[in-house]
Amino acid sequence: MEQPKPDLVVAIDFGMTCTGVTYASLSTGSETVRWIQRWPGRMQATTWKPHPTVERFRSIIEQAGFGRSPNHKTSIGLTEAEAAAVFVSREAPAIFRERDILLVCDAGGGTTDLSVLRVTNTAGGTLSLEQLDSVFGATYGSARIDTAFGDTVQERLGMAERIAPLGIDINDASLHMMKSIEFQNAKCDYGSLDDTDFFSVAIPNLNKQYGIESLGIVSGEMRYKREDLQALFDQQENLTKNSKIVSLFELIDKQLHRIQQKFPHEQVAHLVLSGGLGNSLYVQKRLRTRFADSASSYSNASLVVCKGLLTDRLQKLKAGVSVLKWKCCRASYGVTHKVLCDPKNPLHFNLPTIVDTIDGKVYVENVVNWGQPLSTDSPITCTFRQHLVQGIEAYEYAVAL
């Protein structure tokens, strides 16, 4: 019996600096993806270990009442990079060829996540994705740039306070200026052809007559040069850490190296940038220069994740299958079993072996298969074979788990 379709599907991307919300009103017969442009919200970095943090979050959602009523369901679905890949596959399917490899870099407010996927079924009308490696990430994001800007503001205000009292709380002022629309726009627009030489950020609650030109404070506003922004993107936090841009490059290079080891005869065809930091024109420009123009980005990159979450759910409701059909999990579970020993297999080197008394062959014991892609639409099954002796005959039978 066909399951009834919901009236409303909502997807939420809980980010560190901004929460993305998309929805589709299926009750009206429309699958149009709509979104809320800016939903205020601030959380901690969300590159979580798969267990137990995600399960705690799932429990909190249930305790809050979501998913308890008969006609309401909640689920924790794709990671940021996975959802971004789903969105890209639906937004621009024509750019992909069968078996193309796609690397998605979701550089958000607090974290950067990477996912590598293979494009399949390009000729079937419903493009599908197969994950080739587990998602991994690091705490690189635009929030670090915000923090660095806040530090420069606090330093200037502290110097100004010693020259002439400001009459304001310096900590509160630097926090408001860090989150101000003037700075956020300047940060995202940096690198565009329309850049001006300077930008100003109002100092909250400061008298408009206040000014110390040597500190860039004029008429109650703090003035910055555009090149000051580049320093925020490129500065080294200390002698042991690379700049934010270089750290992002190294993270991508690490993922490319992992894929080259797993698939030595293939190349990544597309590099897609999404997320809040992915909105930065300067970051986009640097990535295109670094990776020979293979990098692509999308308008409203900070909404790509929640759009991808919704798109995948709508596809599942409509066709019964997900866009991302195969995933590689960060946690791996398996059943120990024995396999025929292969002297040429490096995974079998120096492992204890036994000789089967039934067929006389050499086996490696206590083997677990790790890291296989798992179907998102079908249960996990494993087939094992066991020899039994009945009388003088040997039987072989298969068991599926």
PDB file of C-alpha atoms in Angstrom, residues 7 30 43 66 76 82 86 88 100 102 121 133 153 170 173 177 188 240 266 273 308 312 320 329 347-348 364 378 384:
ATOM      1  CA  ASP A   7       1.362  18.142   3.250  1.00  0.00           C
ATOM      2  CA  SER A  30       3.722  21.777  -6.001  1.00  0.00           C
ATOM      3  CA  MET A  43      25.288  27.395  17.192  1.00  0.00           C
ATOM      4  CA  PHE A  66       8.829  16.729  17.004  1.00  0.00           C
ATOM      5  CA  ILE A  76      18.588  13.442  10.574  1.00  0.00           C
ATOM      6  CA  GLU A  82      26.381  15.374   0.855  1.00  0.00           C
ATOM      7  CA  VAL A  86      22.522  16.549  -4.139  1.00  0.00           C
ATOM      8  CA  VAL A  88      24.323  20.566  -7.482  1.00  0.00           C
ATOM      9  CA  ASP A 100      32.296  11.720 -13.390  1.00  0.00           C
ATOM     10  CA  LEU A 102      32.600  15.222  -8.011  1.00  0.00           C
ATOM     11  CA  ASN A 121      22.499   7.233 -14.350  1.00  0.00           C
ATOM     12  CA  ASP A 133      34.820   8.072   0.547  1.00  0.00           C
ATOM     13  CA  VAL A 153      38.194  46.118  16.383  1.00  0.00           C
ATOM     14  CA  ILE A 170      34.326  47.792  24.177  1.00  0.00           C
ATOM     15  CA  ALA A 173      30.824  47.048  20.604  1.00  0.00           C
ATOM     16  CA  MET A 177      30.571  45.215  14.761  1.00  0.00           C
ATOM     17  CA  CYS A 188      31.408  38.320   1.170  1.00  0.00           C
ATOM     18  CA  THR A 240      52.515  26.498  13.929  1.00  0.00           C
ATOM     19  CA  GLU A 266      40.712   8.308 -12.299  1.00  0.00           C
ATOM     20  CA  LEU A 273      32.267  25.166  -3.361  1.00  0.00           C
ATOM     21  CA  GLY A 308      19.853  19.716  -1.031  1.00  0.00           C
ATOM     22  CA  ASP A 312      16.710  14.506  -1.579  1.00  0.00           C
ATOM     23  CA  GLY A 320      11.040   5.822  -3.665  1.00  0.00           C
ATOM     24  CA  CYS A 329      29.834   5.786   6.710  1.00  0.00           C
ATOM     25  CA  LEU A 347      45.797  -7.134   3.692  1.00  0.00           C
ATOM     26  CA  HIS A 348      46.522 -10.822   4.354  1.00  0.00           C
ATOM     27  CA  VAL A 364      42.445 -16.119   7.105  1.00  0.00           C
ATOM     28  CA  SER A 378      17.871  -1.087   0.907  1.00  0.00           C
ATOM     29  CA  PHE A 384      28.573 -16.117   4.184  1.00  0.00           C
TER      30      PHE A 384
END
